[in-house]
Short mmCIF file of N, CA and C in Angstrom, two decimals:
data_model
loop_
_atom_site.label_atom_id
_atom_site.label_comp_id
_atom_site.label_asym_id
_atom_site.label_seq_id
_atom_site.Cartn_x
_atom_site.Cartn_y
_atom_site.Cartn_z
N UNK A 1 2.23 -3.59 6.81
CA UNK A 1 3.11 -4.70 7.08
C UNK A 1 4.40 -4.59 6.27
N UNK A 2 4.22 -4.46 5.40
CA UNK A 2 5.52 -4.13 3.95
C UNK A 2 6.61 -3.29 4.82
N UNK A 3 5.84 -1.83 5.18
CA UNK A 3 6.31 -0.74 5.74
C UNK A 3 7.37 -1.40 7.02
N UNK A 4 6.72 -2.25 7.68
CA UNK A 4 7.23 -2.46 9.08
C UNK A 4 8.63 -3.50 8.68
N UNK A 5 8.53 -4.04 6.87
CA UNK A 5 9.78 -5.15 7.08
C UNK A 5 10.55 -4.43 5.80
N UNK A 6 10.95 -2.89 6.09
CA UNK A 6 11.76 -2.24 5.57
C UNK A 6 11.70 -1.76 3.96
N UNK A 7 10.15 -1.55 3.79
CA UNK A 7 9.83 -1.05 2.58
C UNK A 7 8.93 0.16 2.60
N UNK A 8 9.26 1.15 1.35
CA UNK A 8 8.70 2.45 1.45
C UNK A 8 7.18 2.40 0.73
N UNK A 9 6.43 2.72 1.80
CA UNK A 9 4.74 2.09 1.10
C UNK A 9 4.39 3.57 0.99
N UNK A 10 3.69 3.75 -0.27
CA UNK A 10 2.61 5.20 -0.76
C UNK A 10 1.47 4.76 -0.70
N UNK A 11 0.82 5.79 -0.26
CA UNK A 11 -0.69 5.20 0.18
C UNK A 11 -1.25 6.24 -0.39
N UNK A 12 -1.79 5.86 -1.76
CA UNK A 12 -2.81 7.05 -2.39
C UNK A 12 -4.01 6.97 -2.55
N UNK A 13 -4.54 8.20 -2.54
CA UNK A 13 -6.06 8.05 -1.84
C UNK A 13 -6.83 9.31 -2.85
N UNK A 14 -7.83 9.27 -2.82
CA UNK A 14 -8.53 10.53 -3.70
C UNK A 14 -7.82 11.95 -3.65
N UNK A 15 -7.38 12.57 -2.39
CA UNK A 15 -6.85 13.51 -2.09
C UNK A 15 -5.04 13.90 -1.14
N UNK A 16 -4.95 12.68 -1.18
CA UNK A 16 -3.37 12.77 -0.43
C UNK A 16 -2.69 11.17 -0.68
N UNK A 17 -1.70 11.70 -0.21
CA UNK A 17 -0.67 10.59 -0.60
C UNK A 17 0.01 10.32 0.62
N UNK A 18 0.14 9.73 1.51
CA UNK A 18 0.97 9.20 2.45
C UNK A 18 2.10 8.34 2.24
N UNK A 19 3.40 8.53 2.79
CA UNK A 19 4.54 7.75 3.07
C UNK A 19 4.38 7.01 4.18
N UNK A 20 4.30 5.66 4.31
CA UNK A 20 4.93 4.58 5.24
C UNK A 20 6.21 4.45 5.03
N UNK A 21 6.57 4.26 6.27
CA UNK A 21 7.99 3.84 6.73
C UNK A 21 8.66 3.46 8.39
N UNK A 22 8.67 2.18 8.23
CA UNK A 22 9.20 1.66 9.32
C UNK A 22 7.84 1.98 10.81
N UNK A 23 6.63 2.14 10.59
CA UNK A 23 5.85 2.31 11.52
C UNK A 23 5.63 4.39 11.81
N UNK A 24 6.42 4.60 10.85
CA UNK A 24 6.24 6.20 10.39
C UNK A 24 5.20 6.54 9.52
N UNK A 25 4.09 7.71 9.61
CA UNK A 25 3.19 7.73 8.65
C UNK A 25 3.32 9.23 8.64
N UNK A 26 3.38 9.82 7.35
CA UNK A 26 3.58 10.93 6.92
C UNK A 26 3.16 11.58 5.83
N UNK A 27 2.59 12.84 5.23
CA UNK A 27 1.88 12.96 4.12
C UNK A 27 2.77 13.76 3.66
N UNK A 28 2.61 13.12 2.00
CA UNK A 28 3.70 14.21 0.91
C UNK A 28 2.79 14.37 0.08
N UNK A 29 4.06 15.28 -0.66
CA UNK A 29 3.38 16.41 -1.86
C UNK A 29 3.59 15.64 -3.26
N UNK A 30 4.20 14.35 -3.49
CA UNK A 30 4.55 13.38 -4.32
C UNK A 30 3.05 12.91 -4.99
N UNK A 31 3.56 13.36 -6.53
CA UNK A 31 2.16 13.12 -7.16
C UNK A 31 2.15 11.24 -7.36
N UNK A 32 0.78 11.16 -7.88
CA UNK A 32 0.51 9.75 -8.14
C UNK A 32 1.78 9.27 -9.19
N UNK A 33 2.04 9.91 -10.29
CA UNK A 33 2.83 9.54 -11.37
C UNK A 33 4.10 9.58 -10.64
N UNK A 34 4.62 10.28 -10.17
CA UNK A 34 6.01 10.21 -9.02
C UNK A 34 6.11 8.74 -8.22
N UNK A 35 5.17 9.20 -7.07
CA UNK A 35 4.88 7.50 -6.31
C UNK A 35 4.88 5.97 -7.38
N UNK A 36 4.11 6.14 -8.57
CA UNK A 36 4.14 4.83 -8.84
C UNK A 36 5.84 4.63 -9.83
N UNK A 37 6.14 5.73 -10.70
CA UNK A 37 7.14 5.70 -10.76
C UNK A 37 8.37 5.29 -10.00
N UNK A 38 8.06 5.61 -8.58
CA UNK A 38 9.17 5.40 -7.73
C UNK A 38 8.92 3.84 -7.15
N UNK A 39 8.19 3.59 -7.65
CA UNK A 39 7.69 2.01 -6.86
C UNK A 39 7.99 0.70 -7.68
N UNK A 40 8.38 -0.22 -7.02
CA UNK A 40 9.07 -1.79 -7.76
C UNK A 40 7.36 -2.34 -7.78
N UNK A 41 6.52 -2.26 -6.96
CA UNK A 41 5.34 -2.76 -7.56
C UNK A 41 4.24 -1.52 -6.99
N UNK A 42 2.85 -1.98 -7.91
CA UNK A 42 1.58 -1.45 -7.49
C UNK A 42 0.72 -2.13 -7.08
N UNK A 43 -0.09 -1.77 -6.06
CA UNK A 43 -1.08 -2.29 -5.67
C UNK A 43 -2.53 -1.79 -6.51
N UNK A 44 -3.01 -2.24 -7.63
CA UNK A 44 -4.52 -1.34 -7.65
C UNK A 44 -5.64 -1.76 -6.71
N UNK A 45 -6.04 -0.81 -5.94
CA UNK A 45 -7.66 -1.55 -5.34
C UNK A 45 -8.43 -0.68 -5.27
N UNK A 46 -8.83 0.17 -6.83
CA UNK A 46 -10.00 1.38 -6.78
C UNK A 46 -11.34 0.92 -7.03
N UNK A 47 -11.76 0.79 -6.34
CA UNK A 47 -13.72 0.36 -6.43
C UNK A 47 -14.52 1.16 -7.35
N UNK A 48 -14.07 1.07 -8.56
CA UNK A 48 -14.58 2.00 -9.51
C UNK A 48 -14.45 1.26 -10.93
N UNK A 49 -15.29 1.11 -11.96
CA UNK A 49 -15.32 0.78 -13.33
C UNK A 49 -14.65 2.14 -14.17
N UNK A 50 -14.80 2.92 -13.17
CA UNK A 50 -14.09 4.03 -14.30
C UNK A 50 -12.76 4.86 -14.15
N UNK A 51 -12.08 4.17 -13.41
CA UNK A 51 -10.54 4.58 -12.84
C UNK A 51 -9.63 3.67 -13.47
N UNK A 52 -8.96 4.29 -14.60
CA UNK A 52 -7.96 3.36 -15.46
C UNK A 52 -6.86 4.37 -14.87
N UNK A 53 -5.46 3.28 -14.31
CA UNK A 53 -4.02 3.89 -13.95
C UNK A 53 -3.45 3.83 -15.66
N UNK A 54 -2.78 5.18 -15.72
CA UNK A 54 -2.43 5.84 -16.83
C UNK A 54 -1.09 4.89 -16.94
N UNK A 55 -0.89 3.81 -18.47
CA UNK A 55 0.40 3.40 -18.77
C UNK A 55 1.85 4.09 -18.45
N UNK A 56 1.60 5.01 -18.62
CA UNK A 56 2.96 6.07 -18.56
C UNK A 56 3.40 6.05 -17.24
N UNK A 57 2.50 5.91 -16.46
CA UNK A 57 2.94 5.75 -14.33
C UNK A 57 3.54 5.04 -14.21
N UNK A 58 3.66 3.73 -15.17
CA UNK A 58 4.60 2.30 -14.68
C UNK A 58 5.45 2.34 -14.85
N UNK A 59 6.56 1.90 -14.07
CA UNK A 59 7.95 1.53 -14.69
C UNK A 59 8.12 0.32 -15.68
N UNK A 60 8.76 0.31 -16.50
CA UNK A 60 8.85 -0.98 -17.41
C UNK A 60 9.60 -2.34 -16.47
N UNK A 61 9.76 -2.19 -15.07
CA UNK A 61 10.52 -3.28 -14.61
C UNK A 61 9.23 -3.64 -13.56
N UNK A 62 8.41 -3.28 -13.66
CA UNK A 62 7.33 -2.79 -12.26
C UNK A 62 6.42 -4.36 -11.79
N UNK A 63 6.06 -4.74 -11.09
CA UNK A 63 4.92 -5.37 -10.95
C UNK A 63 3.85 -5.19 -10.28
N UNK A 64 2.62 -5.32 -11.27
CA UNK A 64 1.36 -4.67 -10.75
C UNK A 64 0.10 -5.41 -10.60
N UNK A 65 -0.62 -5.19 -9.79
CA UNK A 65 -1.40 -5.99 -9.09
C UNK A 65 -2.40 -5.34 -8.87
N UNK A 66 -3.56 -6.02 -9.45
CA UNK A 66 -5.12 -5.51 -9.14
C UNK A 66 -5.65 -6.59 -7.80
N UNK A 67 -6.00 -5.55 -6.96
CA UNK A 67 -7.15 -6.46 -6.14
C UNK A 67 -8.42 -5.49 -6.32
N UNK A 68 -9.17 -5.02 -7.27
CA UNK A 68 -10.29 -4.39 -7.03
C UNK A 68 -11.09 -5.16 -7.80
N UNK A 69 -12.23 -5.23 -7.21
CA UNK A 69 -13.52 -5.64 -8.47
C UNK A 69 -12.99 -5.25 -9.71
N UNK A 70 -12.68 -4.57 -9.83
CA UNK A 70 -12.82 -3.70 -11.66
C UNK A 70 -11.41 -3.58 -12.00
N UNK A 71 -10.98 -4.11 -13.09
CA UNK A 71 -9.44 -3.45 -13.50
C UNK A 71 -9.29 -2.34 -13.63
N UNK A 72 -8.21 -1.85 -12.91
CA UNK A 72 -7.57 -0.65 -12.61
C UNK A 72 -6.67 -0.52 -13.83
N UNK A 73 -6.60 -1.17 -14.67
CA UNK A 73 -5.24 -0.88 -15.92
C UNK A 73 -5.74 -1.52 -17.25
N UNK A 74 -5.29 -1.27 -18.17
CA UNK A 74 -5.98 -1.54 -19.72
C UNK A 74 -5.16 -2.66 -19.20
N UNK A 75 -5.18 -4.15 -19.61
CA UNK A 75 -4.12 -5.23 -19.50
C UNK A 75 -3.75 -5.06 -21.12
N UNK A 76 -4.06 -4.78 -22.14
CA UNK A 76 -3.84 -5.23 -23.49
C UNK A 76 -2.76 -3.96 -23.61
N UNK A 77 -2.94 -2.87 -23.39
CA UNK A 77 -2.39 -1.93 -23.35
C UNK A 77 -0.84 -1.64 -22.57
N UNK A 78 -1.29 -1.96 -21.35
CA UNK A 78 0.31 -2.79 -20.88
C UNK A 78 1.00 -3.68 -21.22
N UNK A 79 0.16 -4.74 -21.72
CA UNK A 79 1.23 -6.12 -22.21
C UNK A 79 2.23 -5.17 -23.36
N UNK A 80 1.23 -4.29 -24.50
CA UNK A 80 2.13 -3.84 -25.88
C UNK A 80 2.86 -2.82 -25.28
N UNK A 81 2.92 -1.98 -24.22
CA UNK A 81 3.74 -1.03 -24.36
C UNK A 81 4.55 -1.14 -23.08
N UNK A 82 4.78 -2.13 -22.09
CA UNK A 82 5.68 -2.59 -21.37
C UNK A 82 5.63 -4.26 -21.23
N UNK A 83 6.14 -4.57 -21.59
CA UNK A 83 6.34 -5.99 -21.76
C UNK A 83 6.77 -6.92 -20.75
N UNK A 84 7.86 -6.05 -20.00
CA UNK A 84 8.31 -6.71 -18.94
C UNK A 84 7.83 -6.20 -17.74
N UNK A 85 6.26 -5.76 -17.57
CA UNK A 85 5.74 -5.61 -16.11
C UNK A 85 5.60 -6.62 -16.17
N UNK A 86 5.02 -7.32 -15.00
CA UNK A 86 4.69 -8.35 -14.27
C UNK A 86 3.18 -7.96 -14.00
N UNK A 87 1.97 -8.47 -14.25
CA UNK A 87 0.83 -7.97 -14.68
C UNK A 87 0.04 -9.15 -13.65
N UNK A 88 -0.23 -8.83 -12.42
CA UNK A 88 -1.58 -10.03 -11.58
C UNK A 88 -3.17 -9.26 -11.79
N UNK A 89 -3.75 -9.78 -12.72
CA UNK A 89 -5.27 -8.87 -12.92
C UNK A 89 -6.14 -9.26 -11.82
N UNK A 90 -5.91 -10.26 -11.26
CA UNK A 90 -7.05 -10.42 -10.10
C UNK A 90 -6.48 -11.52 -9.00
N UNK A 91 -6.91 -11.12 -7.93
CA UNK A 91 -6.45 -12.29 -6.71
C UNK A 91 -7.75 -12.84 -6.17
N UNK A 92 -7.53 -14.10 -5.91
CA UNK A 92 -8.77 -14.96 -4.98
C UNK A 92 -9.29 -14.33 -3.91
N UNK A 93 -10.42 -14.74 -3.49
CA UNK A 93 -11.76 -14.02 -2.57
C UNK A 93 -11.29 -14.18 -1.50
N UNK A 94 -9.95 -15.30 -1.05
CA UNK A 94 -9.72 -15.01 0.11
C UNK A 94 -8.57 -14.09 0.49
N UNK A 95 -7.63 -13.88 -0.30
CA UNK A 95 -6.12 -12.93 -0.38
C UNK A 95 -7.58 -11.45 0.00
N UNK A 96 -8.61 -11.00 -0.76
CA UNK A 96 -9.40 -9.94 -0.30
C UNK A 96 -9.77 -10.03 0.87
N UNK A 97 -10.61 -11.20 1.60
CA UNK A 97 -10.60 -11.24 2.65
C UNK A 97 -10.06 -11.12 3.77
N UNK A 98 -8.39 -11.45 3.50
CA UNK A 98 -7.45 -11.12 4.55
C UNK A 98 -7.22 -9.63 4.13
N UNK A 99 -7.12 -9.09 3.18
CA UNK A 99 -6.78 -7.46 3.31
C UNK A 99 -7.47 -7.08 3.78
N UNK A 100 -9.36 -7.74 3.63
CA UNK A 100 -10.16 -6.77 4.57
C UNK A 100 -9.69 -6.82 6.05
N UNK A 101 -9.21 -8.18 6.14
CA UNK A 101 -9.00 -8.21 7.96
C UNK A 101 -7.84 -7.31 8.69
N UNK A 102 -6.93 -7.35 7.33
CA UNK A 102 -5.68 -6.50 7.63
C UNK A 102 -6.07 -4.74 8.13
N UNK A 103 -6.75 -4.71 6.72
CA UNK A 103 -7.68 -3.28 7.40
C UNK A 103 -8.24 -2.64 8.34
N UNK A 104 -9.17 -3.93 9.13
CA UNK A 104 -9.83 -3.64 9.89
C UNK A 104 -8.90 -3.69 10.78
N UNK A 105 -7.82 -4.67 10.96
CA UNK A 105 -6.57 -4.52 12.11
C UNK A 105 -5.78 -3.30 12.03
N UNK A 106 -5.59 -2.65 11.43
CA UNK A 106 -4.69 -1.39 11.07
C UNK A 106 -5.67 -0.36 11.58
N UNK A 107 -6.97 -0.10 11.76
CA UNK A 107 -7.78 0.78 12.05
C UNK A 107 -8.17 0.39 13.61
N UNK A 108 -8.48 -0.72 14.13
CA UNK A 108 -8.41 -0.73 15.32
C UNK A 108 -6.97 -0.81 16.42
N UNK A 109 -6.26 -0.82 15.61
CA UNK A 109 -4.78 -0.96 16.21
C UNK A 109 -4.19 0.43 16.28
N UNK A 110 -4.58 1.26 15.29
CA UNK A 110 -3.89 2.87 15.12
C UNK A 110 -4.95 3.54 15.05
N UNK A 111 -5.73 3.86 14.74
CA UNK A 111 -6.95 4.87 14.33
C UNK A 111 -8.38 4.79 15.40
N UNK A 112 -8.80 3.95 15.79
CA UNK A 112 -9.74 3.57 16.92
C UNK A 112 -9.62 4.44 17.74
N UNK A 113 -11.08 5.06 18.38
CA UNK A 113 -10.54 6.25 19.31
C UNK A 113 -9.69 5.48 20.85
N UNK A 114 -9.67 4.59 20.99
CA UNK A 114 -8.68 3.46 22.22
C UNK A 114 -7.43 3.60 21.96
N UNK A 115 -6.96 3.49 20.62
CA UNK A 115 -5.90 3.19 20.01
C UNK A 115 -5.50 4.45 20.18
N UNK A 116 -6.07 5.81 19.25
CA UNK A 116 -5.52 7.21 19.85
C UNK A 116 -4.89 7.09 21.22
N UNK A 117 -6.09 7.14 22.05
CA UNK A 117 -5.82 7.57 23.46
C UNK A 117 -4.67 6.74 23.95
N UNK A 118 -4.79 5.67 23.29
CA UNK A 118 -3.21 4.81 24.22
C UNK A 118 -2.15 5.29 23.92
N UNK A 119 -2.03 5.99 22.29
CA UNK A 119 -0.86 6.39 21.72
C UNK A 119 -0.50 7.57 22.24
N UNK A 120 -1.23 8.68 23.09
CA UNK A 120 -1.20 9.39 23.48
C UNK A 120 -0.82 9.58 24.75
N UNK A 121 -0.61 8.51 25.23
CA UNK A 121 -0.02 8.48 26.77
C UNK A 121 1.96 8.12 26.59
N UNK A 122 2.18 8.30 27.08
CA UNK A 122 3.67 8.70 27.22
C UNK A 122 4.05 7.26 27.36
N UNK A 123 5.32 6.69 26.32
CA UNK A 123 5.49 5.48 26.16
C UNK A 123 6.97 5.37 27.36
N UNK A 124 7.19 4.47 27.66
CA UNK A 124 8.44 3.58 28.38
C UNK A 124 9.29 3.24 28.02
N UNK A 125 8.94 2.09 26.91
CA UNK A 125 9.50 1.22 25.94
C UNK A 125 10.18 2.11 25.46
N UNK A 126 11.24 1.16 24.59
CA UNK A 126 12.40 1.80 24.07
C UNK A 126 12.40 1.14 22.79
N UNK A 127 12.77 1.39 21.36
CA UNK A 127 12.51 1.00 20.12
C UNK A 127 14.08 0.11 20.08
N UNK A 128 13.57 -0.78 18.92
CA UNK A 128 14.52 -1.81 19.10
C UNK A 128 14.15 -2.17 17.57
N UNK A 129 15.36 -2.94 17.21
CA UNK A 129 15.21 -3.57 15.66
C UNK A 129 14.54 -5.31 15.61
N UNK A 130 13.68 -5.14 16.63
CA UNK A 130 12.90 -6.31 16.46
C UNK A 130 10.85 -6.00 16.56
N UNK A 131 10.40 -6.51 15.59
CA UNK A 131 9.03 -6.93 15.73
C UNK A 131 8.55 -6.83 17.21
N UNK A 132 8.32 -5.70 17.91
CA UNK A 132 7.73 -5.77 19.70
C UNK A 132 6.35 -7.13 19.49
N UNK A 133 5.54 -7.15 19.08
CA UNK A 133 4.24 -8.50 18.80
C UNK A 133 5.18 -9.79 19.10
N UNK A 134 5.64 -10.22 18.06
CA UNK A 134 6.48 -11.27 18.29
C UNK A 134 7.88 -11.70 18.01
N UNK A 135 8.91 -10.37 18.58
CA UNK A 135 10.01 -10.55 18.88
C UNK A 135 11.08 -10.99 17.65
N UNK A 136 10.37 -10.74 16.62
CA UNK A 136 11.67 -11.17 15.63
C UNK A 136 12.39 -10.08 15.33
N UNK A 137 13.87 -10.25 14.64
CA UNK A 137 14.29 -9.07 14.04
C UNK A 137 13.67 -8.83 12.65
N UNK A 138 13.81 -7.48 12.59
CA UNK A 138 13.41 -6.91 11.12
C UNK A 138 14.82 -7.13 10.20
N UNK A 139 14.04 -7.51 8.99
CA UNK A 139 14.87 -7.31 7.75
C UNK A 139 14.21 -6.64 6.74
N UNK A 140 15.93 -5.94 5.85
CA UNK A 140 15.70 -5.18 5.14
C UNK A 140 15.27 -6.36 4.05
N UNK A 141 14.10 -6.21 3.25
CA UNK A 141 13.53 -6.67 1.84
C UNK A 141 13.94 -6.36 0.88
N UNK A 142 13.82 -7.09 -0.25
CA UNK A 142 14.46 -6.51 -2.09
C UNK A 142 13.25 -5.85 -2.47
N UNK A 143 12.01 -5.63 -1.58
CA UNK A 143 11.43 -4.67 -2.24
C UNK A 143 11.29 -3.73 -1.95
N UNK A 144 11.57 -2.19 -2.14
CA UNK A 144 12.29 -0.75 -1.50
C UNK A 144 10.64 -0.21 -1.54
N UNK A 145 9.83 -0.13 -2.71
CA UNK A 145 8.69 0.36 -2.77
C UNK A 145 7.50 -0.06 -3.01
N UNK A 146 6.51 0.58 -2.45
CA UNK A 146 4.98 -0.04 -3.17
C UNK A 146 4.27 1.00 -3.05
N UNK A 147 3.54 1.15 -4.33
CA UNK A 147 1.84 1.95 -4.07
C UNK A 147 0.98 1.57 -4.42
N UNK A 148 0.14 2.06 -2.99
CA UNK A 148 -1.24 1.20 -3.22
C UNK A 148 -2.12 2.25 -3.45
N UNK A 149 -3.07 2.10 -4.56
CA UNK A 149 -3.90 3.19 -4.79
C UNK A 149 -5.24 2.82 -4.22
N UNK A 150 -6.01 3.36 -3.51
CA UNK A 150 -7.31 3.43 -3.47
C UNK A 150 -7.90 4.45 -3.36
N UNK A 151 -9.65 4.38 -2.87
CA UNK A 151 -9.90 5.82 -2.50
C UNK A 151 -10.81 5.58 -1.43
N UNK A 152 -11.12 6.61 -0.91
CA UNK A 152 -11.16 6.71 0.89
C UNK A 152 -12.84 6.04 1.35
N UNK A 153 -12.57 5.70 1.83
CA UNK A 153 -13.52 4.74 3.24
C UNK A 153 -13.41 4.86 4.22
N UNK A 154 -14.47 4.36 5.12
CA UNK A 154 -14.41 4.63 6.55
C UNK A 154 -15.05 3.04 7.34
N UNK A 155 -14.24 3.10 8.27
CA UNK A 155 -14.55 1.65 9.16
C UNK A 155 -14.69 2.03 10.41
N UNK A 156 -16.11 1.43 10.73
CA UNK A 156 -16.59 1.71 11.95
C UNK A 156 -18.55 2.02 11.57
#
């Protein structure tokens, strides 16, 4: 969603890193420390007690955000050695709930073997600077980047 209202989303995963952009999905060679570096905020959501994001990845202007069971970042450790991140350690059961739904919409909307096959048929339509769902125009956002770290799952 970020991606679609003019922001550059990294999508890191155990083994690759993907660029979003504008409904573009593409894999780079951009390490984790690059991506979060290059990013105005982070997303953490690693399902793991033992995956701490390394202080040094953040930018000191950054804001970062855990949605995983388990903190993804020392918090004591960030507060002393960047002061001015912006630090959310945990979000309510329902902000998770809608990412799960978001998920599951992003996988049956693009990834579903339906979804393939439709994408695969030769389109008509013509691209336009508005939202095709519901017709609004896109705007560019003040936020240029995000990475979201997780690691890989499967739905279905």
């Amino acid at each position: 969603m970020l991606a679609n209202d003019g922001a550059q989303v990294y999508s890191v995963d155990i083994d690759s890193i993907y660029e979003f952009r504008r409904g573009q999905l593409e894999l780079t060679q951009l390490t984790v420390e690059a991506a979060c570096q290059g990013s105005d905020v982070i997303i953490l959501g690693v399902p793991s007690k033992d995956y701490q994001l390394p202080i040094e990845y953040i930018r000191d202007d950054a804001v970062v955000v855990n949605v995983a069971s388990f903190k993804n970042v020392n918090e004591a450790a960030l507060a002393e050695a960047k002061p001015n991140v912006r630090f959310v350690p945990l979000v309510g059961k329902m902000t998770v709930a809608m990412l799960e739904r978001n998920l599951v919409r992003l996988y049956e909307n693009f990834h579903s073997p339906e979804a393939r096959a439709k994408a695969a048929k030769p389109s008509t339509s013509h691209t336009t600077d508005t939202d095709s769902k519901v017709g609004l125009p896109l705007h560019h956002t003040r936020l240029q980047t995000v990475s979201l770290l997780t690691t890989s799952f499967q739905i279905g």
